[in-house]
């Protein structure tokens, strides 16, 4: 099963996905982490991606789909894959549906917080792509490009919204509960069945 983690930069979806995966033996796939590894290793892909990341722009769809598609196609039957930071565009969402095993996309968990909370969290974590100008641009890119996916997954009937303003432990148990419920769901067709 695939659970998509959606939400604005700074909302904590990466932290939640990592902790849930760690405690439950699920797989966490973060495209931001994959890109940062490429940047750190100085690969061609990393050098190219860094320009976009430093500006707070999205890395082109073909690059991102290339990183994720093969991994998703080769999923094990009983694997639980937490997809963190992908898809971020309609084109990525469509590519994911095409690549994922039939019926495997069962959940989109969307974390919500106010802009004020997001900006203070992003500025507080001190990453090089987190200056105020870049942070504001990343939030604008999110509302224009990724936020429409929330409606897309709501229409498919697989959206779960989580209030991310609350205590981190509460969000964590709610996250795990949502995914367990998705796993036990009586609709094995998922959104791409
Ligand atoms: P994240 O850690 O998910 O916030 O990602 C950090 C940066 O990596 C983003 O600001 C984008 O520049 C890039 N990135 C990560 N995932 C994607 C994606 N699915 N599509 C495009 N760019 C991405």
mmCIF file of C-alpha atoms and ligand atoms in Angstrom:
data_model
loop_
_atom_site.group_PDB
_atom_site.id
_atom_site.type_symbol
_atom_site.label_atom_id
_atom_site.label_comp_id
_atom_site.label_asym_id
_atom_site.label_seq_id
_atom_site.Cartn_x
_atom_site.Cartn_y
_atom_site.Cartn_z
ATOM 1 C CA UNK A 1 0.000 0.000 0.000
ATOM 2 C CA UNK A 2 1.081 3.568 -0.698
ATOM 3 C CA UNK A 3 0.236 6.420 1.699
ATOM 4 C CA UNK A 4 0.957 9.839 0.230
ATOM 5 C CA UNK A 5 2.055 12.504 2.738
ATOM 6 C CA UNK A 6 0.862 15.942 1.657
ATOM 7 C CA UNK A 7 1.257 19.360 3.205
ATOM 8 C CA UNK A 8 3.127 22.637 2.959
ATOM 9 C CA UNK A 9 6.858 22.895 3.603
ATOM 10 C CA UNK A 10 7.463 23.096 7.354
ATOM 11 C CA UNK A 11 4.247 21.316 8.325
ATOM 12 C CA UNK A 12 6.195 18.353 9.740
ATOM 13 C CA UNK A 13 5.118 15.640 7.295
ATOM 14 C CA UNK A 14 8.713 14.428 6.877
ATOM 15 C CA UNK A 15 9.176 14.088 10.632
ATOM 16 C CA UNK A 16 5.849 12.260 10.902
ATOM 17 C CA UNK A 17 6.570 9.910 8.006
ATOM 18 C CA UNK A 18 10.042 9.072 9.343
ATOM 19 C CA UNK A 19 8.785 8.387 12.877
ATOM 20 C CA UNK A 20 5.818 6.287 11.703
ATOM 21 C CA UNK A 21 8.041 4.252 9.376
ATOM 22 C CA UNK A 22 10.627 3.706 12.100
ATOM 23 C CA UNK A 23 8.151 2.585 14.751
ATOM 24 C CA UNK A 24 5.978 0.391 12.490
ATOM 25 C CA UNK A 25 8.531 -1.111 10.098
ATOM 26 C CA UNK A 26 7.093 0.754 7.123
ATOM 27 C CA UNK A 27 9.176 2.268 4.297
ATOM 28 C CA UNK A 28 9.753 6.020 4.212
ATOM 29 C CA UNK A 29 10.565 7.488 0.805
ATOM 30 C CA UNK A 30 11.324 11.219 0.889
ATOM 31 C CA UNK A 31 12.115 12.819 -2.462
ATOM 32 C CA UNK A 32 13.602 15.841 -0.637
ATOM 33 C CA UNK A 33 16.016 13.501 1.210
ATOM 34 C CA UNK A 34 16.889 11.691 -2.037
ATOM 35 C CA UNK A 35 17.643 15.027 -3.697
ATOM 36 C CA UNK A 36 19.736 16.236 -0.740
ATOM 37 C CA UNK A 37 21.758 12.995 -0.946
ATOM 38 C CA UNK A 38 22.395 13.649 -4.661
ATOM 39 C CA UNK A 39 23.467 17.224 -3.852
ATOM 40 C CA UNK A 40 25.803 16.033 -1.076
ATOM 41 C CA UNK A 41 27.334 13.418 -3.377
ATOM 42 C CA UNK A 42 27.853 16.071 -6.071
ATOM 43 C CA UNK A 43 26.219 14.005 -8.834
ATOM 44 C CA UNK A 44 25.058 15.646 -12.097
ATOM 45 C CA UNK A 45 21.464 15.249 -10.950
ATOM 46 C CA UNK A 46 22.366 16.834 -7.605
ATOM 47 C CA UNK A 47 24.078 19.825 -9.205
ATOM 48 C CA UNK A 48 21.102 20.448 -11.463
ATOM 49 C CA UNK A 49 18.542 19.951 -8.678
ATOM 50 C CA UNK A 50 20.393 22.288 -6.285
ATOM 51 C CA UNK A 51 19.651 25.325 -8.492
ATOM 52 C CA UNK A 52 15.923 24.693 -8.167
ATOM 53 C CA UNK A 53 16.060 23.806 -4.475
ATOM 54 C CA UNK A 54 18.086 26.903 -3.567
ATOM 55 C CA UNK A 55 15.464 29.093 -5.217
ATOM 56 C CA UNK A 56 12.586 27.230 -3.572
ATOM 57 C CA UNK A 57 11.354 25.999 -6.946
ATOM 58 C CA UNK A 58 10.264 22.496 -7.828
ATOM 59 C CA UNK A 59 12.714 20.186 -9.576
ATOM 60 C CA UNK A 60 11.309 19.298 -13.039
ATOM 61 C CA UNK A 61 8.697 16.547 -13.186
ATOM 62 C CA UNK A 62 10.678 14.240 -15.485
ATOM 63 C CA UNK A 63 13.582 14.129 -13.006
ATOM 64 C CA UNK A 64 11.262 13.448 -10.063
ATOM 65 C CA UNK A 65 9.180 10.820 -11.831
ATOM 66 C CA UNK A 66 12.416 9.125 -12.870
ATOM 67 C CA UNK A 67 13.488 8.918 -9.210
ATOM 68 C CA UNK A 68 10.232 7.463 -7.914
ATOM 69 C CA UNK A 69 8.644 5.378 -10.691
ATOM 70 C CA UNK A 70 11.021 2.406 -10.648
ATOM 71 C CA UNK A 71 10.875 2.196 -6.836
ATOM 72 C CA UNK A 72 7.085 2.193 -6.854
ATOM 73 C CA UNK A 73 6.827 -0.315 -9.715
ATOM 74 C CA UNK A 74 8.965 -2.800 -7.804
ATOM 75 C CA UNK A 75 6.962 -2.576 -4.556
ATOM 76 C CA UNK A 76 6.476 -5.750 -2.566
ATOM 77 C CA UNK A 77 2.909 -6.944 -2.114
ATOM 78 C CA UNK A 78 2.768 -6.384 1.631
ATOM 79 C CA UNK A 79 4.980 -3.308 1.677
ATOM 80 C CA UNK A 80 3.713 -0.059 3.209
ATOM 81 C CA UNK A 81 5.348 2.856 1.428
ATOM 82 C CA UNK A 82 5.067 6.329 2.954
ATOM 83 C CA UNK A 83 5.610 8.733 0.086
ATOM 84 C CA UNK A 84 6.804 12.020 1.555
ATOM 85 C CA UNK A 85 7.087 15.055 -0.744
ATOM 86 C CA UNK A 86 5.861 13.273 -3.860
ATOM 87 C CA UNK A 87 3.684 13.907 -5.822
ATOM 88 C CA UNK A 88 3.855 17.717 -5.789
ATOM 89 C CA UNK A 89 2.262 18.384 -9.194
ATOM 90 C CA UNK A 90 -0.666 17.015 -11.166
ATOM 91 C CA UNK A 91 1.773 15.465 -13.672
ATOM 92 C CA UNK A 92 3.585 13.665 -10.837
ATOM 93 C CA UNK A 93 0.277 12.446 -9.417
ATOM 94 C CA UNK A 94 -0.690 11.021 -12.803
ATOM 95 C CA UNK A 95 2.721 9.372 -13.248
ATOM 96 C CA UNK A 96 2.383 7.846 -9.773
ATOM 97 C CA UNK A 97 -1.012 6.379 -10.634
ATOM 98 C CA UNK A 98 0.418 4.873 -13.794
ATOM 99 C CA UNK A 99 3.473 3.377 -12.050
ATOM 100 C CA UNK A 100 1.940 2.125 -8.797
ATOM 101 C CA UNK A 101 0.634 -1.446 -8.603
ATOM 102 C CA UNK A 102 -3.112 -1.563 -9.197
ATOM 103 C CA UNK A 103 -5.097 -0.601 -6.107
ATOM 104 C CA UNK A 104 -1.999 0.290 -4.066
ATOM 105 C CA UNK A 105 -2.671 4.025 -3.618
ATOM 106 C CA UNK A 106 -4.976 3.905 -0.632
ATOM 107 C CA UNK A 107 -4.376 7.103 1.334
ATOM 108 C CA UNK A 108 -3.390 10.731 1.060
ATOM 109 C CA UNK A 109 -2.659 12.159 4.505
ATOM 110 C CA UNK A 110 -2.669 15.954 4.414
ATOM 111 C CA UNK A 111 -1.146 17.934 7.293
ATOM 112 C CA UNK A 112 -2.421 21.470 7.860
ATOM 113 C CA UNK A 113 -1.034 24.458 9.776
ATOM 114 C CA UNK A 114 -1.291 28.245 9.500
ATOM 115 C CA UNK A 115 1.205 30.186 7.357
ATOM 116 C CA UNK A 116 2.478 31.815 10.537
ATOM 117 C CA UNK A 117 3.345 28.436 12.062
ATOM 118 C CA UNK A 118 4.921 27.222 8.822
ATOM 119 C CA UNK A 119 7.148 30.276 8.405
ATOM 120 C CA UNK A 120 8.398 30.210 11.981
ATOM 121 C CA UNK A 121 9.125 26.468 11.786
ATOM 122 C CA UNK A 122 10.937 26.797 8.443
ATOM 123 C CA UNK A 123 13.067 29.729 9.595
ATOM 124 C CA UNK A 124 13.838 27.862 12.809
ATOM 125 C CA UNK A 125 15.384 24.780 11.232
ATOM 126 C CA UNK A 126 18.336 26.537 9.633
ATOM 127 C CA UNK A 127 18.616 24.641 6.360
ATOM 128 C CA UNK A 128 20.413 26.453 3.494
ATOM 129 C CA UNK A 129 17.196 26.470 1.409
ATOM 130 C CA UNK A 130 15.294 28.096 4.294
ATOM 131 C CA UNK A 131 15.997 31.863 4.078
ATOM 132 C CA UNK A 132 12.931 34.104 4.468
ATOM 133 C CA UNK A 133 12.717 34.955 0.779
ATOM 134 C CA UNK A 134 13.049 31.310 -0.265
ATOM 135 C CA UNK A 135 10.619 30.164 2.443
ATOM 136 C CA UNK A 136 7.932 32.582 1.236
ATOM 137 C CA UNK A 137 8.522 31.470 -2.342
ATOM 138 C CA UNK A 138 8.288 27.780 -1.372
ATOM 139 C CA UNK A 139 4.950 28.431 0.342
ATOM 140 C CA UNK A 140 3.664 30.265 -2.755
ATOM 141 C CA UNK A 141 4.782 27.388 -5.001
ATOM 142 C CA UNK A 142 3.001 24.983 -2.644
ATOM 143 C CA UNK A 143 -0.334 26.815 -2.779
ATOM 144 C CA UNK A 144 -0.198 27.165 -6.539
ATOM 145 C CA UNK A 145 1.101 23.758 -7.537
ATOM 146 C CA UNK A 146 0.669 21.177 -4.797
ATOM 147 C CA UNK A 147 -2.407 22.358 -2.888
ATOM 148 C CA UNK A 148 -4.695 21.502 -5.846
ATOM 149 C CA UNK A 149 -3.714 17.860 -5.269
ATOM 150 C CA UNK A 150 -5.588 17.972 -1.959
ATOM 151 C CA UNK A 151 -8.854 18.361 -3.879
ATOM 152 C CA UNK A 152 -7.730 15.709 -6.361
ATOM 153 C CA UNK A 153 -7.294 13.117 -3.580
ATOM 154 C CA UNK A 154 -10.430 14.288 -1.777
ATOM 155 C CA UNK A 155 -12.402 13.628 -4.971
ATOM 156 C CA UNK A 156 -10.889 10.151 -5.123
ATOM 157 C CA UNK A 157 -12.184 9.590 -1.594
ATOM 158 C CA UNK A 158 -8.798 8.799 -0.025
ATOM 159 C CA UNK A 159 -7.939 12.093 1.706
ATOM 160 C CA UNK A 160 -7.410 12.297 5.473
ATOM 161 C CA UNK A 161 -6.677 15.729 6.956
ATOM 162 C CA UNK A 162 -4.559 16.052 10.079
ATOM 163 C CA UNK A 163 -4.297 19.241 12.151
ATOM 164 C CA UNK A 164 -0.541 19.710 12.500
ATOM 165 C CA UNK A 165 -0.755 22.572 14.998
ATOM 166 C CA UNK A 166 -1.084 20.090 17.865
ATOM 167 C CA UNK A 167 1.478 18.307 19.998
ATOM 168 C CA UNK A 168 3.827 16.155 17.933
ATOM 169 C CA UNK A 169 3.016 12.930 19.859
ATOM 170 C CA UNK A 170 -0.723 13.344 19.247
ATOM 171 C CA UNK A 171 -0.119 13.888 15.538
ATOM 172 C CA UNK A 172 2.082 10.803 15.517
ATOM 173 C CA UNK A 173 -0.500 8.468 17.033
ATOM 174 C CA UNK A 174 -3.181 9.868 14.726
ATOM 175 C CA UNK A 175 -0.890 9.300 11.715
ATOM 176 C CA UNK A 176 -0.264 5.662 12.653
ATOM 177 C CA UNK A 177 -3.954 5.080 13.317
ATOM 178 C CA UNK A 178 -4.924 6.494 9.897
ATOM 179 C CA UNK A 179 -2.441 4.259 8.094
ATOM 180 C CA UNK A 180 -3.453 1.163 10.054
ATOM 181 C CA UNK A 181 -7.074 1.885 9.174
ATOM 182 C CA UNK A 182 -6.053 2.282 5.523
ATOM 183 C CA UNK A 183 -4.277 -1.076 5.671
ATOM 184 C CA UNK A 184 -7.352 -2.754 7.089
ATOM 185 C CA UNK A 185 -9.657 -0.955 4.677
ATOM 186 C CA UNK A 186 -12.373 -2.942 2.986
ATOM 187 C CA UNK A 187 -11.663 -1.186 -0.291
ATOM 188 C CA UNK A 188 -8.598 -3.003 -1.624
ATOM 189 C CA UNK A 189 -9.070 -1.311 -4.999
ATOM 190 C CA UNK A 190 -7.536 1.962 -3.792
ATOM 191 C CA UNK A 191 -7.597 5.057 -5.942
ATOM 192 C CA UNK A 192 -5.906 3.522 -8.947
ATOM 193 C CA UNK A 193 -7.724 0.225 -9.125
HETATM 194 P P1 LIG B 1 11.333 18.709 0.869
HETATM 195 O O1 LIG B 1 12.402 18.205 1.773
HETATM 196 O O2 LIG B 1 10.301 17.695 0.530
HETATM 197 O O3 LIG B 1 10.724 19.999 1.344
HETATM 198 O O4 LIG B 1 12.047 19.056 -0.528
HETATM 199 C C1 LIG B 1 13.084 20.005 -0.623
HETATM 200 C C2 LIG B 1 13.170 20.530 -2.045
HETATM 201 O O5 LIG B 1 13.412 19.451 -2.962
HETATM 202 C C3 LIG B 1 11.898 21.187 -2.560
HETATM 203 O O6 LIG B 1 11.820 22.539 -2.202
HETATM 204 C C4 LIG B 1 12.024 21.011 -4.074
HETATM 205 O O7 LIG B 1 12.930 21.942 -4.626
HETATM 206 C C5 LIG B 1 12.673 19.639 -4.174
HETATM 207 N N1 LIG B 1 11.671 18.546 -4.278
HETATM 208 C C6 LIG B 1 11.424 17.542 -3.382
HETATM 209 N N2 LIG B 1 10.460 16.726 -3.809
HETATM 210 C C7 LIG B 1 10.048 17.229 -5.012
HETATM 211 C C8 LIG B 1 9.054 16.854 -5.954
HETATM 212 N N3 LIG B 1 8.254 15.783 -5.757
HETATM 213 N N4 LIG B 1 8.925 17.609 -7.075
HETATM 214 C C9 LIG B 1 9.708 18.675 -7.295
HETATM 215 N N5 LIG B 1 10.657 19.084 -6.446
HETATM 216 C C10 LIG B 1 10.838 18.386 -5.309
#
